[in-house]
Coordinates of C-alpha atoms and ligand atoms in Angstrom, one line a residue:
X1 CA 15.2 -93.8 13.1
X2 CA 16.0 -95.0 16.7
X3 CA 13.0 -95.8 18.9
X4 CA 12.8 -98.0 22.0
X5 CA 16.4 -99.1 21.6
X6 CA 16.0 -100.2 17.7
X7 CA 16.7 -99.0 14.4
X8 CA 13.6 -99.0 12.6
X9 CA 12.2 -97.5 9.3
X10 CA 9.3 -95.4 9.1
X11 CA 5.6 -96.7 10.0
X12 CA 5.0 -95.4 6.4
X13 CA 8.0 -97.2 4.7
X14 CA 8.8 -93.7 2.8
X15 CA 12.8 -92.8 2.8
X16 CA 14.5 -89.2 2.0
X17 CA 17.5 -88.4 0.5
X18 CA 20.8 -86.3 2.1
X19 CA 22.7 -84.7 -0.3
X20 CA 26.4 -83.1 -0.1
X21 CA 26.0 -79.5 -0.4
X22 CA 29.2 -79.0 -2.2
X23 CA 29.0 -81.5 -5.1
X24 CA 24.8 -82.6 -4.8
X25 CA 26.1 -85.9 -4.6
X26 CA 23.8 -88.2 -2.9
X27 CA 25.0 -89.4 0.5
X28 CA 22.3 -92.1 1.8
X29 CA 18.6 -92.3 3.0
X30 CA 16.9 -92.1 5.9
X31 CA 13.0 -92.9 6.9
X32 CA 10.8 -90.4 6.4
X33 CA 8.9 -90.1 9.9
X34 CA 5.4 -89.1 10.8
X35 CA 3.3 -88.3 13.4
X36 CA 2.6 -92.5 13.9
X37 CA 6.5 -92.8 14.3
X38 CA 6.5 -89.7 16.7
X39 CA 4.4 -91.3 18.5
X40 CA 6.1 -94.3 18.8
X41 CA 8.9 -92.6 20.3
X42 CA 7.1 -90.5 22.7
X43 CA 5.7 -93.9 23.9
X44 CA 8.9 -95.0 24.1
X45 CA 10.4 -92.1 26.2
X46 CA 7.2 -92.2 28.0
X47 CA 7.5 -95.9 29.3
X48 CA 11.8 -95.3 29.8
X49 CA 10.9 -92.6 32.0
X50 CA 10.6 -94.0 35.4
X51 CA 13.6 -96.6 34.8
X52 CA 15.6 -94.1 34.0
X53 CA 15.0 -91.1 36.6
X54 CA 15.3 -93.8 39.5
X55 CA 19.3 -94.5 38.3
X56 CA 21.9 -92.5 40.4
X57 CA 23.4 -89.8 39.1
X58 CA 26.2 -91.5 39.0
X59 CA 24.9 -94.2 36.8
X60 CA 23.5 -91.5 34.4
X61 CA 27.1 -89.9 34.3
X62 CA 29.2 -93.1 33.8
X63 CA 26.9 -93.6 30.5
X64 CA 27.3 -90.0 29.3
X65 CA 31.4 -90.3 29.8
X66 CA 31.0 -93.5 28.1
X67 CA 29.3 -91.3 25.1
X68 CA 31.9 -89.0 25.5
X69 CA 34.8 -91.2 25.3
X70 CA 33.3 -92.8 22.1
X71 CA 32.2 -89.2 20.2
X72 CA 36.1 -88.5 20.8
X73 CA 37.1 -92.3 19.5
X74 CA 34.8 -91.8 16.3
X75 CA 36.0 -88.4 15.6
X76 CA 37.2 -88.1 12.6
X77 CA 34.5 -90.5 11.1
X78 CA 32.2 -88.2 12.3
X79 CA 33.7 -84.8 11.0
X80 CA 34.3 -86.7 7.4
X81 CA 30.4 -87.0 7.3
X82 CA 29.8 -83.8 9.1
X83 CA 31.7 -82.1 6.3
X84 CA 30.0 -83.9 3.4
X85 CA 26.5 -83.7 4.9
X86 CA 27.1 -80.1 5.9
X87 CA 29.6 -78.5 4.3
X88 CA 32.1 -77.4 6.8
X89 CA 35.6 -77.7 6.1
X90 CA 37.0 -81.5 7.8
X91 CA 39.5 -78.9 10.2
X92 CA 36.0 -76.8 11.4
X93 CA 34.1 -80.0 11.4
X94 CA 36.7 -81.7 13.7
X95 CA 36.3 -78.4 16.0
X96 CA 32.8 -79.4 16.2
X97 CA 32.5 -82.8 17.0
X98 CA 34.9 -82.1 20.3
X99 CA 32.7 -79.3 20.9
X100 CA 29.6 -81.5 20.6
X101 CA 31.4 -84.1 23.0
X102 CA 32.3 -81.3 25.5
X103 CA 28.7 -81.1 26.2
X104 CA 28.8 -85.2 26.9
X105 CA 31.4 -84.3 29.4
X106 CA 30.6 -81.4 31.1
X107 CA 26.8 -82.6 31.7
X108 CA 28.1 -86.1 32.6
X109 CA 29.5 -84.0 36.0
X110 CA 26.7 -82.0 36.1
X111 CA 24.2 -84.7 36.6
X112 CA 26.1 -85.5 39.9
X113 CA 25.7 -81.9 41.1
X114 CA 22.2 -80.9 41.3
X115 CA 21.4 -80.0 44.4
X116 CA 18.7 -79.0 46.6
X117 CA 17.8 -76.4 49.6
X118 CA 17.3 -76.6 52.9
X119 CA 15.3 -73.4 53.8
X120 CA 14.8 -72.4 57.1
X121 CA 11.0 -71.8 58.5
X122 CA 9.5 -69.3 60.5
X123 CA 8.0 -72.2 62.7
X124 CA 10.1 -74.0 64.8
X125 CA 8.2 -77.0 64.2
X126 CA 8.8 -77.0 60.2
X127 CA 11.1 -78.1 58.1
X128 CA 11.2 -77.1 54.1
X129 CA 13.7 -78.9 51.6
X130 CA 14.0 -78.3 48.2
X131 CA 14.0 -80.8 45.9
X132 CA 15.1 -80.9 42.0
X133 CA 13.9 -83.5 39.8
X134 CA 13.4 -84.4 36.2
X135 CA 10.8 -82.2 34.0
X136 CA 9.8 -85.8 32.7
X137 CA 9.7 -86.7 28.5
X138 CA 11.5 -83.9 26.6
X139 CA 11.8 -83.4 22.8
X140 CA 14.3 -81.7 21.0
X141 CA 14.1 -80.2 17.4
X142 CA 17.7 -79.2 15.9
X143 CA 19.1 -76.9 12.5
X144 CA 21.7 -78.6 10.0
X145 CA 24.7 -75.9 11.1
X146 CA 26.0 -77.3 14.0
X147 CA 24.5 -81.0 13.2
X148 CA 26.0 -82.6 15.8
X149 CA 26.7 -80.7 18.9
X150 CA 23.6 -78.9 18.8
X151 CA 22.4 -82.2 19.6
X152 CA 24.4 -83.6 22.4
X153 CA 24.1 -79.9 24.0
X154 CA 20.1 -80.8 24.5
X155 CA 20.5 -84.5 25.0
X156 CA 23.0 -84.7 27.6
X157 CA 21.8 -82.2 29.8
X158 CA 18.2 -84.2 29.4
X159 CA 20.0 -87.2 30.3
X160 CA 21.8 -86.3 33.6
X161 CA 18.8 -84.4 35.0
X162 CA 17.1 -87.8 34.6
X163 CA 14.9 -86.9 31.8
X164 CA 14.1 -89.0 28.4
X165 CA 14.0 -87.8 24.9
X166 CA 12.6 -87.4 21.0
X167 CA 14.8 -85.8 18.9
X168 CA 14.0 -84.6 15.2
X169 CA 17.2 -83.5 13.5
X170 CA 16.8 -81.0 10.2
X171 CA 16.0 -82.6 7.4
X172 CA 19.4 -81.9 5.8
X173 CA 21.6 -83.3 8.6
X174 CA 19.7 -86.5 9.2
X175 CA 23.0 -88.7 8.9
X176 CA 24.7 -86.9 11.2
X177 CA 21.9 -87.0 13.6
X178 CA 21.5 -91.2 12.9
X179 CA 25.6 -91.6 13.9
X180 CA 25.4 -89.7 17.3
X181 CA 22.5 -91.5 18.4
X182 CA 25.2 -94.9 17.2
X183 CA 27.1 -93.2 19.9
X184 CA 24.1 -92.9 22.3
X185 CA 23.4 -96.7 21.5
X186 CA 26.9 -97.9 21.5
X187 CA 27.5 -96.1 25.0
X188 CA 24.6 -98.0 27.1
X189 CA 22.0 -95.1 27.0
X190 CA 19.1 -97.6 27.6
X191 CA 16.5 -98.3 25.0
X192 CA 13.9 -95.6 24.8
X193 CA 15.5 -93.3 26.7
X194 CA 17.2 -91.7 24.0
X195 CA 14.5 -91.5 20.5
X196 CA 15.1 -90.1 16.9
X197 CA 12.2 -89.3 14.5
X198 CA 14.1 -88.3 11.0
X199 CA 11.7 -86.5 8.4
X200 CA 11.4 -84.3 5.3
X201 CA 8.1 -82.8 6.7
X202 CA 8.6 -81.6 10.5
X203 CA 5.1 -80.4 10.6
X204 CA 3.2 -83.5 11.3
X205 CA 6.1 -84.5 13.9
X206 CA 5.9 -81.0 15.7
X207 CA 2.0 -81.7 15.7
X208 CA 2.1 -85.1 17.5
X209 CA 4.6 -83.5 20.1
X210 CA 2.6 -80.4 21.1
X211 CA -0.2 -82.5 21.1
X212 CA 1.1 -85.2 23.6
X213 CA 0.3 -84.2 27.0
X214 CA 3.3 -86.6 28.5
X215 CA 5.9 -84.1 26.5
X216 CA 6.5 -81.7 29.0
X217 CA 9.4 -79.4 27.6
X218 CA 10.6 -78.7 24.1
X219 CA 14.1 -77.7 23.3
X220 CA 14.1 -76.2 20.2
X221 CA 17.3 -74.7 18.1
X222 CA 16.3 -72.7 14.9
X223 CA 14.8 -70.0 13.4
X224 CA 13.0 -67.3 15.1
X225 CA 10.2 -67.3 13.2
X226 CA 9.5 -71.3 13.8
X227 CA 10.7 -70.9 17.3
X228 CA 7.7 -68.5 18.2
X229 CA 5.2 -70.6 16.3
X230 CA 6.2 -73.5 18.6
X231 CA 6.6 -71.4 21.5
X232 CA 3.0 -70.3 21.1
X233 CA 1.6 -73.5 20.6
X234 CA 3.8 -75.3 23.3
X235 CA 2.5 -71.9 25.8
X236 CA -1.3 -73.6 25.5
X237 CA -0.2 -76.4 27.0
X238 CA 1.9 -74.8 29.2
X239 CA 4.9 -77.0 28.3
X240 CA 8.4 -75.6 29.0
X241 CA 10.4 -74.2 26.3
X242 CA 14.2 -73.7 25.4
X243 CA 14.5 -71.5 22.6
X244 CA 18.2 -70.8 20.8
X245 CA 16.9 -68.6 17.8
X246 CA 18.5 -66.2 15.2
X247 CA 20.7 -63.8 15.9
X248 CA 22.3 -60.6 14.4
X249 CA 25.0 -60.1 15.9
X250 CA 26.7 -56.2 16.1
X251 CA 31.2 -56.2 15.9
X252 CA 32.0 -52.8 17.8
X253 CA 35.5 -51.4 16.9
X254 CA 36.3 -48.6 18.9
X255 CA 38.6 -45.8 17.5
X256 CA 41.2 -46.8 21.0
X257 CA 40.8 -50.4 19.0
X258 CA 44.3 -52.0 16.6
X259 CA 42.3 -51.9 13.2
X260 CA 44.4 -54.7 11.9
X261 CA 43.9 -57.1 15.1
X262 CA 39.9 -56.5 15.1
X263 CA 39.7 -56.8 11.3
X264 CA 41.4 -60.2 11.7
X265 CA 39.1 -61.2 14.3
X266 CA 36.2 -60.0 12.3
X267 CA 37.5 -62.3 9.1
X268 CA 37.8 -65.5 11.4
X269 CA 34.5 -65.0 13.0
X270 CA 32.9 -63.6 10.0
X271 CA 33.3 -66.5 7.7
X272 CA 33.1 -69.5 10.4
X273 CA 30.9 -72.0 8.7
X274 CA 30.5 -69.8 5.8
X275 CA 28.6 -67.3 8.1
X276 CA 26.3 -69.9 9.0
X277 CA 27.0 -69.6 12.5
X278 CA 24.0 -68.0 14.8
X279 CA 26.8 -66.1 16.5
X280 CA 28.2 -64.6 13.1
X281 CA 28.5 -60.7 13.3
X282 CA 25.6 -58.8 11.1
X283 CA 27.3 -55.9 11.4
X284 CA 30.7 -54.4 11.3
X285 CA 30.3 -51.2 13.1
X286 CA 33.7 -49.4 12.9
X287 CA 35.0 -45.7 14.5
X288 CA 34.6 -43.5 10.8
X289 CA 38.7 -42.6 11.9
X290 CA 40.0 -46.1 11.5
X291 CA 37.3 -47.6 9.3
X292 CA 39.9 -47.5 6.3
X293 CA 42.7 -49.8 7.8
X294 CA 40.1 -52.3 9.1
X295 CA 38.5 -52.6 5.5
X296 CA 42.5 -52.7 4.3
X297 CA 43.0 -56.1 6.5
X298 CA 39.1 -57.4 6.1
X299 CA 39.7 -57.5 2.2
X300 CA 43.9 -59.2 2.4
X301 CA 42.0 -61.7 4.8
X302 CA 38.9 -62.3 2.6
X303 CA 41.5 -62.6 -1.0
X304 CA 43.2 -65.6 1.0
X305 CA 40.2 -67.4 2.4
X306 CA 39.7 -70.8 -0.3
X307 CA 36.4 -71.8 -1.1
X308 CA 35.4 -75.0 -2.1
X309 CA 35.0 -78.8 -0.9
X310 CA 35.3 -79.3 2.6
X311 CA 37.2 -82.4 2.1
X312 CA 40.1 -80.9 0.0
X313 CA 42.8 -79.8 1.7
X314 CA 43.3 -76.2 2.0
X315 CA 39.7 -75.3 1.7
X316 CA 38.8 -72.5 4.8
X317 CA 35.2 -71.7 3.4
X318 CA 32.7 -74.6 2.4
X319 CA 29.4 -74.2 0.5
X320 CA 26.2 -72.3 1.5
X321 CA 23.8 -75.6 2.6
X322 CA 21.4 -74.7 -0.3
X323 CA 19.9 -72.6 -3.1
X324 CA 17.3 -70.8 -0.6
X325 CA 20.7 -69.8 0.8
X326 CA 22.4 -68.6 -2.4
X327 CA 19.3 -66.5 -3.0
X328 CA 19.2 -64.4 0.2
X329 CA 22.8 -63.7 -0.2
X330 CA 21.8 -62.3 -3.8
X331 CA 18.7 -60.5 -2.8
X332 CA 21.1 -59.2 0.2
X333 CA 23.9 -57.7 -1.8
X334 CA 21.6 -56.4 -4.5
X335 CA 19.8 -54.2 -1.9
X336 CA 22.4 -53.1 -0.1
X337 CA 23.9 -52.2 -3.0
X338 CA 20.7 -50.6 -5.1
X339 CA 20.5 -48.1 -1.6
X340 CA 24.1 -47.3 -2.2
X341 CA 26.9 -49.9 -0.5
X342 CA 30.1 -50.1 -2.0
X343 CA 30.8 -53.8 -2.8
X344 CA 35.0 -54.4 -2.0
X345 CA 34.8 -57.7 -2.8
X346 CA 32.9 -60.7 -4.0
X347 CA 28.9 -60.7 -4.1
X348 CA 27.9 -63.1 -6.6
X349 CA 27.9 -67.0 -6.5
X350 CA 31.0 -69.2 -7.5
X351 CA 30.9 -70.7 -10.6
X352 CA 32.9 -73.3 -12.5
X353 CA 34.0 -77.0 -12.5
X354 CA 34.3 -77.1 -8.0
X355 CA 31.8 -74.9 -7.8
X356 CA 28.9 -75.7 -10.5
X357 CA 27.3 -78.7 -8.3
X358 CA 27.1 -76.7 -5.2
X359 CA 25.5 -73.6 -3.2
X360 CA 28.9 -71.6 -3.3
X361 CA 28.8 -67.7 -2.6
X362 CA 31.9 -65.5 -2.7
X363 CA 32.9 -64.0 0.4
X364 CA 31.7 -60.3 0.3
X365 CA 32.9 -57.1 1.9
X366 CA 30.3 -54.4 1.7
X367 CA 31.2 -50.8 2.5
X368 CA 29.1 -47.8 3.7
X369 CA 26.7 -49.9 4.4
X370 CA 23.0 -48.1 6.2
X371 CA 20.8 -49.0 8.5
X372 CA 18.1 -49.3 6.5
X373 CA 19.5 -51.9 3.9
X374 CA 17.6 -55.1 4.2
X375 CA 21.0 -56.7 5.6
X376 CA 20.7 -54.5 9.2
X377 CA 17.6 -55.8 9.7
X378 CA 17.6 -59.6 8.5
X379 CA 19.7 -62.3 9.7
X380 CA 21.9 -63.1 6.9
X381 CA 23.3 -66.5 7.6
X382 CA 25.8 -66.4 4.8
X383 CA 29.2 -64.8 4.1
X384 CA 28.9 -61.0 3.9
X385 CA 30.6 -58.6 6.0
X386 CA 28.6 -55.1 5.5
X387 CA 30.5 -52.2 7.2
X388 CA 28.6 -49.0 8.4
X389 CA 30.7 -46.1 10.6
X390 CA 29.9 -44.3 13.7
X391 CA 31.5 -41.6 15.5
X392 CA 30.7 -42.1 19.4
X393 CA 30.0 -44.2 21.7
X394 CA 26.1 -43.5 22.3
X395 CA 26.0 -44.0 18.6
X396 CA 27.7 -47.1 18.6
X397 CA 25.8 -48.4 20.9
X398 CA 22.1 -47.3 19.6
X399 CA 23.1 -49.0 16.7
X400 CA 23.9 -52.4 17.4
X401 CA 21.4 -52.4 19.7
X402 CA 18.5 -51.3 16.7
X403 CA 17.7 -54.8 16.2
X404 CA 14.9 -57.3 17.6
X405 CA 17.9 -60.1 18.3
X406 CA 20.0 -60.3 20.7
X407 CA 22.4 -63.2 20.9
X408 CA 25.5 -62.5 20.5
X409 CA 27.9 -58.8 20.3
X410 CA 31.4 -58.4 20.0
X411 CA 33.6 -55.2 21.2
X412 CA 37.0 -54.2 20.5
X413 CA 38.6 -51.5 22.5
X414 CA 41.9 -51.5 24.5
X415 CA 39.9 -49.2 27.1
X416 CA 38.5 -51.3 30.2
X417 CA 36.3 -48.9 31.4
X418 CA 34.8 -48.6 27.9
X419 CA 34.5 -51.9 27.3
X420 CA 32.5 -52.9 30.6
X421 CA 30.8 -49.7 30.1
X422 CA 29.6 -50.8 26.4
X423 CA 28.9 -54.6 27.2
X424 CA 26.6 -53.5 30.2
X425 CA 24.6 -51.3 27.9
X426 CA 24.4 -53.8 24.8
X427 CA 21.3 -55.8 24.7
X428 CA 22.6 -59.1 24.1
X429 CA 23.3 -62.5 25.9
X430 CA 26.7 -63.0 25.0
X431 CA 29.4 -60.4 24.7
X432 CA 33.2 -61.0 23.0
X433 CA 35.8 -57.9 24.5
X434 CA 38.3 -58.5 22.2
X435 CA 37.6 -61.9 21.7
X436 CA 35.6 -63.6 18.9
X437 CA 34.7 -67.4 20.8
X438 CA 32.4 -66.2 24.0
X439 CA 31.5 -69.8 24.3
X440 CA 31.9 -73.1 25.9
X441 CA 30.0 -75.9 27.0
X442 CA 31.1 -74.7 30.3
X443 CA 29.3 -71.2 30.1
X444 CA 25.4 -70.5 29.5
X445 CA 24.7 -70.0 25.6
X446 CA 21.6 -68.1 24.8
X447 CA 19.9 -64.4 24.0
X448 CA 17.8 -62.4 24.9
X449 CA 14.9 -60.2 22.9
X450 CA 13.5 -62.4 19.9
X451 CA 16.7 -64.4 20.2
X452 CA 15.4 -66.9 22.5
X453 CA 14.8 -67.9 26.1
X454 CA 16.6 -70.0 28.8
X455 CA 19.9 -71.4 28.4
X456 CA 22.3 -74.0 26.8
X457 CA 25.6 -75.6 28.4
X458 CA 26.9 -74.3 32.1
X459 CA 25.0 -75.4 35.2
X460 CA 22.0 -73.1 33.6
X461 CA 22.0 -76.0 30.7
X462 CA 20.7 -79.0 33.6
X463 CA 18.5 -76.6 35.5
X464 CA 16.2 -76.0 32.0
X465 CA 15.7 -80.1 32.7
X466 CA 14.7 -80.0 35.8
X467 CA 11.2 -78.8 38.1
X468 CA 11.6 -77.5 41.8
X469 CA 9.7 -79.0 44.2
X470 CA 9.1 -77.5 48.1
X471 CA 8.3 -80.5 50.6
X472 CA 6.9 -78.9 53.9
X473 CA 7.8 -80.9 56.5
X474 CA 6.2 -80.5 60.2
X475 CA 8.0 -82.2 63.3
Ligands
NAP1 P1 14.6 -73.5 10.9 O1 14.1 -73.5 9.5 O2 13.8 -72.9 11.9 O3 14.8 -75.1 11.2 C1 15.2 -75.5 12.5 C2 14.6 -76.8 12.9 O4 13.2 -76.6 12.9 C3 14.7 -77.9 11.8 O5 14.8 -79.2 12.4 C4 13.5 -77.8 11.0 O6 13.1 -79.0 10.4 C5 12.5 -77.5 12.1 N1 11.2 -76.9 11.6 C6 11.0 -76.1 10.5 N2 9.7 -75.8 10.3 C7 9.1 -76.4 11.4 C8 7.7 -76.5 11.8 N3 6.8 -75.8 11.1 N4 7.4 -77.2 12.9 C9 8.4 -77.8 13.6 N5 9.7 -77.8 13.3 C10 10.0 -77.1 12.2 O7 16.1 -73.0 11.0 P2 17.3 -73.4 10.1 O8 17.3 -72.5 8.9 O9 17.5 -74.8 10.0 O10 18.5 -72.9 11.1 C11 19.1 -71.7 11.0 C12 18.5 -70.8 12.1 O11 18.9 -71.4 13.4 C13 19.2 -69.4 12.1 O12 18.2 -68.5 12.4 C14 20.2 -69.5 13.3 O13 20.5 -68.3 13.8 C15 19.5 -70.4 14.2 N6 20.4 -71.0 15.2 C16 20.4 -70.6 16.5 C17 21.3 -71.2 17.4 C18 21.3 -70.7 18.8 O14 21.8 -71.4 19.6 N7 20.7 -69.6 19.1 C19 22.2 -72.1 16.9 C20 22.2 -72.6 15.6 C21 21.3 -72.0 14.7 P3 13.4 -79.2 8.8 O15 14.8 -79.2 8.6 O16 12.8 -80.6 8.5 O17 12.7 -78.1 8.1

């Protein structure tokens, strides 16, 4: 763990284990944090605070371009262990690691632009300005599928605003979490500025920080069902909250769509991360007149996709990260498939020598897939593409709105006016027209519905770190 500016083992002395997902080798151990160590850090933020919210912004950026530069320097160190702590394949996990240090960039600018107002009164002998300043001690708790850069996108916009932090990583990406707080350290973030509380058991940790009256916001990046539980409890304290929850993401393809172009789309977004991605489509919902060549393409993609080890070369699709995983998948297909899918491809787990030790599943095409199969309604977090039909637009649209998510939708359609048209009426916070990657640390991340609330990334990203203040000022 890293509190005040030192590495330090757990109050309790207890270590856990990370594991490779692929092979079940064991990678290292970490300390096993509890609430004494959590508080430990929150003390530690606490007392860091007023230090570090007095440094110019420009002082706050030069450290986070420091952490930049050095993410970018350690990069392929840092994908090698992102790929055997997670999964991904060493090409995806490079993606990631200059996707988590695009966030170091963008907020170190940022923290140089946030501005106030200057509002004008209705009396001529008043003055009001606008000030915005740090929400004060923040903590963060992050999942194990984007390890690293769903840290640094909470961490750097805490830093700029002014703001210190506790961050608990997921108990499976611990490792990945300890060497991007190396890059914190190594860049000059000042000791307790920046905290890490690793753990097997996040409970008592979550406990400590809802209970400390000096955490004032909590960032949190997860599930939807833990994301409410901690929204409730942070809500009695009236504590701010970031939450970036499940999604399940709908792929319109309109019949005006090219079949072949959206069914490649759908394979590369599909099966990013081995459709642990929160922005993964849930859905394939496809015009019943061209359904047949975009299941054509989806399967010749899905034959050539490799599954295996990260690390070997060639692999595209990496494991599942565990046997809870493999499970759903099964439970998925079998329902979908019990109410009458047609299964095209795959939908069992991999088995045999590079596949025994790991949480492989085969990528899986389902076909005349229903809405009410268990896989409409439940995130699946996993590498199946169910395909239902429609036949217009109002349809289209009811459907991939039925859901309580709302992250992220994707439409393909060669008509403008359609495709404005649609995006307006879909209820979700992120829309791809013809175009599978609607983000960037430069544009605001986040849903709507049970999805989540407030932003990540963009100049939205800072603004979730910082209070507004009104001075009234009379001449
Ligand atoms: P999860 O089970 O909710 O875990 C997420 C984090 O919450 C982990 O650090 C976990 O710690 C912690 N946690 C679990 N139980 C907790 C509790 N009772 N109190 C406090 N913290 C607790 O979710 P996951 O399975 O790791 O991640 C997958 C989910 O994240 C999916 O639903 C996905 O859609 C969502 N996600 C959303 C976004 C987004 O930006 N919207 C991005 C990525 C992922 P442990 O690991 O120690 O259990």
């Amino acid at each position: 763990m890293y509190i005040n500016g030192e590495w330090q083992a757990a109050s309790s002395g207890k270590t856990f284990a990370s594991t490779n997902p692929a092979t079940g080798a064991l990678l290292g151990t970490v300390p096993d944090g509890g609430r004494a160590d959590a508080r430990r850090a929150i003390d530690a933020a606490t007392a860091a605070l007023s230090a570090w919210r007095t440094r110019t912004a420009y002082e706050r950026s030069e450290i986070l371009l420091a952490a930049h530069r050095m993410m970018l320097q350690r990069q392929d160190s840092l994908a090698t262990l992102m790929t055997k702590e997670q999964g991904k394949p060493l090409r995806m996990a490079r993606t990631e690691v200059g996707y988590a240090a695009d966030f170091l960039l963008w907020f170190a600018e940022e923290a140089k632009r946030v501005y106030g107002e200057v509002i004008p009164s209705a009396r001529t002998d008043q003055r009001f300005i606008v000030l915005q300043q740090p929400v004060g001690v923040c903590a963060a708790i992050t999942p194990w599928n984007y390890p690293i850069s769903m840290i640094t996108r909470k961490v750097a916009p805490a830093l700029a605003a002014g703001c210190t932090s506790v961050l608990k990583p997921a108990e499976q990406t611990p490792l990945c979490a300890v060497e991007t707080f190396r890059v914190f350290a190594d860049a000059g973030v000042p000791a307790g500025v920046v905290n890490l509380v690793t753990c097997s058991d996040p409970e008592p940790v979550a406990d400590e920080i809802l209970a400390e009256a000096s955490v004032r916001k909590i960032s949190f990046t997860g599930s939807t069902e833990i994301g409410k539980m901690i929204a409730a409890r942070a809500g009695g304290a009236m504590k701010r909250v970031s939450m970036e929850l499940g999604g399940h993401a709908p792929f319109l393809v309109f019949e005006d769509a090219n079949p072949e172009h959206a069914a490649k789309g759908a394979a590369l977004v599909k099966f990013l991360n081995t459709g642990q991605a929160c922005i993964c489509p849930n859905r394939f919902i496809v015009h019943r007149s061209i359904v047949e060549p975009f299941l054509a393409t989806l399967r010749a993609r899905v034959v050539k996709l490799v599954p295996g080890d990260g690390l070997v070369k060639g692999t595209t699709v990496g494991p599942l990260i565990d046997d809870v995983a493999l499970k759903k998948m099964q439970r998925q297909v079998g329902d979908a498939v019990d109410k009458g899918a047609k299964l095209l491809i795959g939908g069992s787990r991999l088995t045999g020598t590079t596949f025994d030790n790991g949480a492989f599943f085969a990528p899986t095409i389902l076909a005349d897939v229903t809405a009410e199969m268990l896989i409409c309604s439940e995130e699946t977090f996993g590498p199946i593409a169910p395909v239902l039909v429609f036949d217009d637009e109002d349809e289209a649209i009811a459907m991939a709105n039925a859901t309580t998510y709302g992250l992220a939708g994707y439409i393909y359609t060669r008509d403008l006016a359609r495709a404005i048209r649609v995006a307006e009426a879909l209820d979700f916070g992120m829309i791809g027209i013809n175009d599978i990657n609607p983000t960037s640390a430069a544009v605001p991340f986040g849903g709507i519905k049970e999805s989540g609330l407030g932003r990540e990334g963009a100049r939205a990203g800072i603004a979730e770190y910082l209070d507004t203040k009104v001075l009234g000022i009379a001449l």
